[in-house]
Amino acid sequence: MIDMHVHTRRCRHARGSVQDVLAVARLRGMRYLGFAEHLPLPASLLDQDPRAESYAMPESELADYVAEVLAVASDGHGTGPRVLLGVEADLHPGNEAHVRRLVSSAPFDFVLGSVHFLDGWAFDDPELLDGYDRWDADRLWARYFEDLATAAASGIADAIAHPDLPKKFGCSPRTDPRELYEAFAEAVADAGVAVEVSTAGLRKPCAEIYPAPGLLAALNRRSVPVTIGSDAHAPEEVGYAYDAAVAALTDAGYREAVVIVGREMKEVPL
Ligand code: ZN
Ligand code: FE
Ligand code: FE
Ligand code: ZN
């Protein structure tokens, strides 16, 4: 079992410490455990949106986070999972320089790139669902995938997280998303980055893995490597619904996933 996307309480909207998460991963016999705490947001965003304080760890804790994960990564080999130091970075347009600066400040094994904001609106925040009334669904989906392709092309991230996140609360495009899927698959293939298969969607109103089967099949046709993540926001969610992720990957034609160690992809059989 691998889980390349887990959070801790440092991001202010998850439970559990690094040790708590690691304890569950040990119990479940995980092989790889990738911490991917939300990278601190830029001051410009924190200033304009008071809710943003609970979206990511504060910049004042980044060094502590790095030290804490590196400490557990360097001990206990053979008795538990290989622990990897990662972050989940917000890669909406305009945030690249901020992310580059923070990512270069520590020896991260991997960087997940996410788009959680559209024009400053955190569309995955359950308290901000009225934003969906202000967007045409097709325009929202098109714009999201455009920003996601730009994020992939930036070269900052090793893998793109939860690639069809706009479906989280049930928003779906009116028209067939196949063209969006194909364009995104081509963009990530060109960029040489991986895409995450996330079981978090199974815990949300959409009740579906990210990405949808059609998107995963498009990725497989272009041989885009995939990581697996639970996006655990509590220790008991580590490795969540792993079998469902493997089944989705197998159905799409995958025989292996990748983990990312020292910014290098490493294949792991399913
Ligand atoms: Zn989160
Ligand atoms: Fe995310
Ligand atoms: Fe996450
Ligand atoms: Zn996430």
Coordinates of N, CA and C and ligand atoms in Angstrom, one line a residue, residues 5 7 13 36 38 88 112 114 116 124 161-162 165 196 198 200 231-233, ligand 4:
H5 N -0.4 11.2 -0.1 CA -1.1 12.5 0.1 C -1.8 12.4 1.5
H7 N -2.3 14.6 5.4 CA -2.2 15.9 6.0 C -2.1 15.7 7.6
H13 N -7.1 22.4 9.4 CA -8.4 21.8 9.1 C -8.3 20.3 9.1
A36 N 2.0 15.4 2.7 CA 1.8 16.4 1.7 C 1.0 17.6 2.3
H38 N -0.4 21.1 3.3 CA -0.7 22.3 2.4 C 0.4 23.3 2.6
E88 N 1.7 19.9 -0.6 CA 0.6 20.1 -1.6 C 0.6 21.6 -1.8
L112 N 3.1 18.1 -4.8 CA 1.8 17.9 -5.4 C 1.3 19.3 -5.8
S114 N -1.9 21.5 -6.9 CA -3.4 21.6 -6.8 C -3.9 22.9 -7.3
H116 N -7.2 24.9 -6.1 CA -8.3 24.9 -5.2 C -9.0 26.3 -5.3
D124 N -13.6 24.4 -3.3 CA -13.7 23.1 -2.5 C -14.1 23.3 -1.1
A161 N -2.7 16.9 -8.2 CA -3.6 16.2 -7.2 C -5.0 16.3 -7.7
H162 N -5.8 15.4 -7.1 CA -7.3 15.3 -7.3 C -7.7 16.1 -8.6
L165 N -11.4 17.9 -9.3 CA -12.0 18.4 -8.0 C -13.3 19.2 -8.1
E196 N -2.4 12.2 -9.7 CA -2.9 11.5 -8.5 C -4.2 10.9 -8.7
S198 N -7.0 9.8 -6.4 CA -7.4 10.2 -5.0 C -8.7 9.5 -4.5
A200 N -10.2 10.5 -1.9 CA -10.9 11.4 -1.1 C -12.3 11.7 -1.6
D231 N -5.6 11.6 0.6 CA -5.8 13.0 1.0 C -6.4 13.0 2.5
A232 N -5.8 12.1 3.3 CA -6.3 11.9 4.7 C -6.2 13.2 5.4
H233 N -7.2 13.6 6.1 CA -7.2 14.8 7.0 C -7.5 14.3 8.4
Ligands
ZN4 ZN -6.0 18.0 -1.1

